[in-house]
GROMACS .gro file of C-alpha atoms in nm:
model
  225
    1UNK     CA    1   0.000   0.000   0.000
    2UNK     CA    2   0.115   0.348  -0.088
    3UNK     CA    3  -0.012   0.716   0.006
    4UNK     CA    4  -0.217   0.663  -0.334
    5UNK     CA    5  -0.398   0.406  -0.122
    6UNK     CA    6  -0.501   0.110  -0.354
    7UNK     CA    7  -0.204  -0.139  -0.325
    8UNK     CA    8  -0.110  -0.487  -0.414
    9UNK     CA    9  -0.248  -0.788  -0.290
   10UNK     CA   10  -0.181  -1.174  -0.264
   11UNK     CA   11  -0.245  -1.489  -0.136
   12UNK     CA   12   0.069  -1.686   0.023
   13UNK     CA   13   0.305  -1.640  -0.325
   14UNK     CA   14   0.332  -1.249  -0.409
   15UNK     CA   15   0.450  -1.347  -0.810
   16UNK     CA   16   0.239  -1.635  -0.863
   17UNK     CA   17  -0.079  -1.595  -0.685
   18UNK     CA   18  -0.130  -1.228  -0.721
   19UNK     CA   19  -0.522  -1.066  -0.626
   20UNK     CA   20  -0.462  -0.770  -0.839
   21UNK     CA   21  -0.226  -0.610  -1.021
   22UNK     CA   22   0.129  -0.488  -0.927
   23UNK     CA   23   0.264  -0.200  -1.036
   24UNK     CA   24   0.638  -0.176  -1.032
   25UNK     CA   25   0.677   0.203  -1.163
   26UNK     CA   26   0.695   0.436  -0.792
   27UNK     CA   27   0.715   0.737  -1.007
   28UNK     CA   28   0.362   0.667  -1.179
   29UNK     CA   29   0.257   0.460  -0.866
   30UNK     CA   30  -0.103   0.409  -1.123
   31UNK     CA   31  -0.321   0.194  -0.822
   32UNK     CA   32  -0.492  -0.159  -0.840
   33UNK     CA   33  -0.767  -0.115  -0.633
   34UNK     CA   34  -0.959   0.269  -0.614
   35UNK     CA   35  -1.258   0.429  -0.469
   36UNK     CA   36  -1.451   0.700  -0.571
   37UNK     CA   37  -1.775   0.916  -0.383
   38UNK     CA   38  -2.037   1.068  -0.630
   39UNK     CA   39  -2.270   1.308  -0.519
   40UNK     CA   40  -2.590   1.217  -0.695
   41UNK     CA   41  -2.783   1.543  -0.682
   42UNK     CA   42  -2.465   1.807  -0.755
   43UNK     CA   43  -2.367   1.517  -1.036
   44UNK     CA   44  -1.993   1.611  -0.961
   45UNK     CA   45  -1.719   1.344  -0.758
   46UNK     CA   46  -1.400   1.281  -0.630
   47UNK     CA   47  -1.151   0.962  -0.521
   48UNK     CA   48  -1.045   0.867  -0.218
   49UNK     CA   49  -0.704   0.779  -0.389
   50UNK     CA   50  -0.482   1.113  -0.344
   51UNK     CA   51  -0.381   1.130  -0.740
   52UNK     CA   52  -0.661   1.002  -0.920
   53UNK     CA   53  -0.988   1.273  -0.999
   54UNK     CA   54  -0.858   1.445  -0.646
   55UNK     CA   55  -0.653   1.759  -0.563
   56UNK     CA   56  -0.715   1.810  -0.208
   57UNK     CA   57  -0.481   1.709   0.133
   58UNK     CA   58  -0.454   1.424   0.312
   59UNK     CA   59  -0.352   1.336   0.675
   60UNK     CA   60  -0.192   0.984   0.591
   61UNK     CA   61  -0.054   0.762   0.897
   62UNK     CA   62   0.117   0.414   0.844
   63UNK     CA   63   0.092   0.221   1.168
   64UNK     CA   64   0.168  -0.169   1.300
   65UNK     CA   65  -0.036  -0.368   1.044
   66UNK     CA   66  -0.233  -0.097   0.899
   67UNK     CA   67  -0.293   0.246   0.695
   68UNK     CA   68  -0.514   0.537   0.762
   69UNK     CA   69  -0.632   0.746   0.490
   70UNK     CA   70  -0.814   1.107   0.648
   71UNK     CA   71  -0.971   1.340   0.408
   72UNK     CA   72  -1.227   1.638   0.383
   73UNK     CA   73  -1.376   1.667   0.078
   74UNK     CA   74  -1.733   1.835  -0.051
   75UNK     CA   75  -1.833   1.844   0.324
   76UNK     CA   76  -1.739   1.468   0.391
   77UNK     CA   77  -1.503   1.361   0.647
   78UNK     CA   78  -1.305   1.021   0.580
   79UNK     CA   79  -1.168   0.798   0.793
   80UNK     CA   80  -1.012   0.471   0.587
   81UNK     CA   81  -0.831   0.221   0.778
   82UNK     CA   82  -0.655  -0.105   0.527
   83UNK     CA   83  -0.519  -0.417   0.754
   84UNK     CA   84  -0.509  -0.761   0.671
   85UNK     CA   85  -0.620  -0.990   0.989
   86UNK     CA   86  -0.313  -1.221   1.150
   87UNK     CA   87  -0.558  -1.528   1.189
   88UNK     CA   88  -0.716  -1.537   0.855
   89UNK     CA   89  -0.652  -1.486   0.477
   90UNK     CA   90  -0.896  -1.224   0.468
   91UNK     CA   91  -0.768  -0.811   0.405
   92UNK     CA   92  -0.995  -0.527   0.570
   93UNK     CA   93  -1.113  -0.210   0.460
   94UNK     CA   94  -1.312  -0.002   0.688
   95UNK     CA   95  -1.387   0.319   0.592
   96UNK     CA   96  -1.599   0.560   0.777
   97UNK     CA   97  -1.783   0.850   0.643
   98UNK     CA   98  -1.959   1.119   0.789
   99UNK     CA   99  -2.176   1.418   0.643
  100UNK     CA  100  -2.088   1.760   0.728
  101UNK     CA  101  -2.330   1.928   0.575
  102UNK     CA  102  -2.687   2.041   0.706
  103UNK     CA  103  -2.860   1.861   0.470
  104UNK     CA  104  -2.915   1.525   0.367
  105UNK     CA  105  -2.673   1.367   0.115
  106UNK     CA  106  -2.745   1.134  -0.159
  107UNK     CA  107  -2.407   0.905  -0.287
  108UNK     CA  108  -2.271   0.676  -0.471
  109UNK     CA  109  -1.978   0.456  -0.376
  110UNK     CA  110  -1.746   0.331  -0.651
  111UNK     CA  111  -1.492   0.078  -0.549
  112UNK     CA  112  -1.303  -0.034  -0.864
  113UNK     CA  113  -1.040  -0.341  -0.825
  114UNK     CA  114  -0.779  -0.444  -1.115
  115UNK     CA  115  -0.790  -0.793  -1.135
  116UNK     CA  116  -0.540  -1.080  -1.191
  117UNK     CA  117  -0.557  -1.441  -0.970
  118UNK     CA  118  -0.254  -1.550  -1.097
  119UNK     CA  119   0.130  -1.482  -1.208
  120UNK     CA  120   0.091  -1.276  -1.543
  121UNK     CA  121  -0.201  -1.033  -1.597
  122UNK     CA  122  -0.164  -1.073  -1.991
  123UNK     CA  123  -0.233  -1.464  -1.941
  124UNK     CA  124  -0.493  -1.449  -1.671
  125UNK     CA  125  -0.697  -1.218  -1.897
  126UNK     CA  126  -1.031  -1.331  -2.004
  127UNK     CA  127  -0.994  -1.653  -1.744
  128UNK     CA  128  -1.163  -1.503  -1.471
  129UNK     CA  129  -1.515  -1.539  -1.402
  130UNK     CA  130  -1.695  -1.348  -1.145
  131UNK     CA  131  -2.109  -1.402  -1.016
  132UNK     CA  132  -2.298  -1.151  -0.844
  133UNK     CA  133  -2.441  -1.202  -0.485
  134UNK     CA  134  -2.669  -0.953  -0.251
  135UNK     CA  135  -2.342  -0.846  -0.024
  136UNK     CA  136  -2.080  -1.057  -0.229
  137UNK     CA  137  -1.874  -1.114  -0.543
  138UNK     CA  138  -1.726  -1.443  -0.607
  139UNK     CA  139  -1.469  -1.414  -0.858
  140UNK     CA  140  -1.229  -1.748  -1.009
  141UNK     CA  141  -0.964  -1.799  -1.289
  142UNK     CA  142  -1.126  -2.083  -1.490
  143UNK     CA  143  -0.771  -2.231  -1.466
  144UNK     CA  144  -0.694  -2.356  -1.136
  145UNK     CA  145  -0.327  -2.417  -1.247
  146UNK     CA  146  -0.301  -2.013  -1.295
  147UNK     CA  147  -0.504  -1.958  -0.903
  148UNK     CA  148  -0.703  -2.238  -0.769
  149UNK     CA  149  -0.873  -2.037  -0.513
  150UNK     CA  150  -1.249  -1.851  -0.513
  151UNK     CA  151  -1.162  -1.496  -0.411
  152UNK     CA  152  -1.485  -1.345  -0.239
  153UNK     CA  153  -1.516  -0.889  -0.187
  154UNK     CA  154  -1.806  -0.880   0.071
  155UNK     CA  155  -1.941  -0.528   0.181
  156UNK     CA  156  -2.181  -0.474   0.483
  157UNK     CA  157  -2.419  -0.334   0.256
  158UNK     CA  158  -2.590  -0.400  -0.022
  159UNK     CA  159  -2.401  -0.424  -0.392
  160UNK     CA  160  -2.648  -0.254  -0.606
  161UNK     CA  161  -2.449  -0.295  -0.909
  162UNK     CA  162  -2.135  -0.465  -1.053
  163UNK     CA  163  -1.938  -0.359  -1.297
  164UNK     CA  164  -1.759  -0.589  -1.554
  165UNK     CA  165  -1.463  -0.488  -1.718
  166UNK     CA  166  -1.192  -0.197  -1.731
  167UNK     CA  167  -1.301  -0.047  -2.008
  168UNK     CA  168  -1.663  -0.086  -1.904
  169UNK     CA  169  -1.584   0.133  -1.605
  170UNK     CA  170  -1.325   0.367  -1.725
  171UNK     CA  171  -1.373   0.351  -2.085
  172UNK     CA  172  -1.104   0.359  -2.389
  173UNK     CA  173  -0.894   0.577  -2.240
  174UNK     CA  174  -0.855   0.394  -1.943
  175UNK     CA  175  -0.810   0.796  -1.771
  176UNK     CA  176  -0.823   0.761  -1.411
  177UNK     CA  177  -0.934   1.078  -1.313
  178UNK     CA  178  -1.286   1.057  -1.538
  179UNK     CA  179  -1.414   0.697  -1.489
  180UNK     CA  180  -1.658   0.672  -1.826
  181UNK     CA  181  -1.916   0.492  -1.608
  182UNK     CA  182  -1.942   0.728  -1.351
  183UNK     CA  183  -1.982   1.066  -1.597
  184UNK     CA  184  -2.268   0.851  -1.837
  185UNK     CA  185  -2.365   0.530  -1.661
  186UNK     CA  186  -2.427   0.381  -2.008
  187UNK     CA  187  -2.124   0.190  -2.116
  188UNK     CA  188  -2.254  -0.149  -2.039
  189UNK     CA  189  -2.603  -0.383  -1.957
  190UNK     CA  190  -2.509  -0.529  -1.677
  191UNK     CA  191  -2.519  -0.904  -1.599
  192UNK     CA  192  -2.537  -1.138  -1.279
  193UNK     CA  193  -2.250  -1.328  -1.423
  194UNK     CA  194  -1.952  -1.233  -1.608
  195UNK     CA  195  -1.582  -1.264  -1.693
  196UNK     CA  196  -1.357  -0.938  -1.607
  197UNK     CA  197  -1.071  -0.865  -1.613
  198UNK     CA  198  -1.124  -0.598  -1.322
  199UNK     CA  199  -1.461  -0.504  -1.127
  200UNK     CA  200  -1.613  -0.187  -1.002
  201UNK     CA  201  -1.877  -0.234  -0.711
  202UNK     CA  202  -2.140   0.027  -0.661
  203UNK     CA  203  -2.279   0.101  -0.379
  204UNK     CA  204  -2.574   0.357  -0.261
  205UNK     CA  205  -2.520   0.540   0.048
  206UNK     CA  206  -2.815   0.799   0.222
  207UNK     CA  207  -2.679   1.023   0.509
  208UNK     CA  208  -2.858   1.255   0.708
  209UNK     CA  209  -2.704   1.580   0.849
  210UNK     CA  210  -2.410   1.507   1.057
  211UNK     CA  211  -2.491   1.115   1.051
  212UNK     CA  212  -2.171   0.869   1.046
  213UNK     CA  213  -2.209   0.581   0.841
  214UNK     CA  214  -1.882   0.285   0.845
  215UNK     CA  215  -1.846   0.096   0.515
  216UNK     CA  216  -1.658  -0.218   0.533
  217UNK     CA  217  -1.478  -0.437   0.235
  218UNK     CA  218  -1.315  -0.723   0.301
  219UNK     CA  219  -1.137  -0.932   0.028
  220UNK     CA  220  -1.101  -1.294   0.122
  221UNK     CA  221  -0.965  -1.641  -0.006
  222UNK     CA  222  -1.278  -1.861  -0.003
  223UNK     CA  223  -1.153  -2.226   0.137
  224UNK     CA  224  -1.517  -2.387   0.140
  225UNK     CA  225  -1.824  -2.307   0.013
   0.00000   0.00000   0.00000
């Protein structure tokens, strides 16, 4: 993890059983996994990731284990904190977000992750498989000799909507800083069941005036069903 939040993740073998993608450039330091709040009524947003569709400061603390991530932006405070738990292959990400503003506040929650499940991104692509639950994605590479686990993102609330694809959430361009989906909404029908090569989860989030609402992601290796 970096101070541009989204970082790499893996499951017991960091080059051949890779989550999501690794990027080996520090100067570009492009994430793997990114989140991003829309304001539904003022149709405007901005990323919690400090270089991608954001220009404001960050109070950014590295601890034993985890990451904090502290914003204010468009009258929303933000509190992330990133750990992965000792006892189980399972990576956290509690973020906690309060309105600031005397009125209520309708928004969206993007929260886009590059995927790979195996050693090579270029051979993994168009293997991987992911199905829709209420709370859940389960996602597998077809090949169990490139990752032979079920990875499973859970949130604590509902998943109104997945998105399937890069370019299906970003568009050509691939421009972090003006997700395609997020200005139009109409790149793609969306299915229950898809392969991806990378996945955008969408969540709806209602908060009254000064209410605090804690979203948590967790990104798991599924051992049973």
């Amino acid at each position: 993890i970096t101070d541009n939040f989204g970082g790499f993740t893996w499951y017991k073998n960091s080059r051949l059983k890779r989550i999501n993608n690794w990027n080996n450039d520090s100067s570009i330091d492009s994430p793997s996994e990114l989140m991003y709040i829309k304001d539904v009524k003022e149709n405007k947003y901005f990323s919690v990731c400090t270089r991608c569709a954001n220009d404001m400061n960050y109070v950014i603390k590295h601890g034993h284990g985890y990451s904090s991530f502290i914003q204010v932006a468009d009258n929303l405070l933000q509190n992330i904190d990133v750990f992965v738990e000792h006892d189980k292959n399972q990576k956290n990400i509690f973020f906690n977000l309060k309105n600031l503003a005397y009125e209520k506040r309708y928004l969206k929650l993007y929260y886009y992750i590059d995927l790979v499940l195996g050693e090579d991104k270029e051979k993994t692509n168009g293997n991987i498989i992911c199905k829709k639950g209420e709370n859940s994605v389960q996602i597998k590479n077809i090949f169990s000799n490139q990752f032979d686990k079920e990875i499973v993102i859970s949130c604590n609330l509902e998943i109104k909507n997945v998105i399937y694809g890069k370019r299906n959430f970003f568009g050509e361009e691939y421009d972090l800083r003006a997700p395609k989906y997020i200005l139009n909404k109409s790149l793609e029908e969306q299915k229950k069941y898809s392969k991806a090569n990378g996945i955008a989860l969408e969540i709806d989030i209602k908060l009254q005036e000064f209410e605090n609402k804690e979203i948590v992601f967790s990104i798991g290796v599924s051992t049973s069903r």
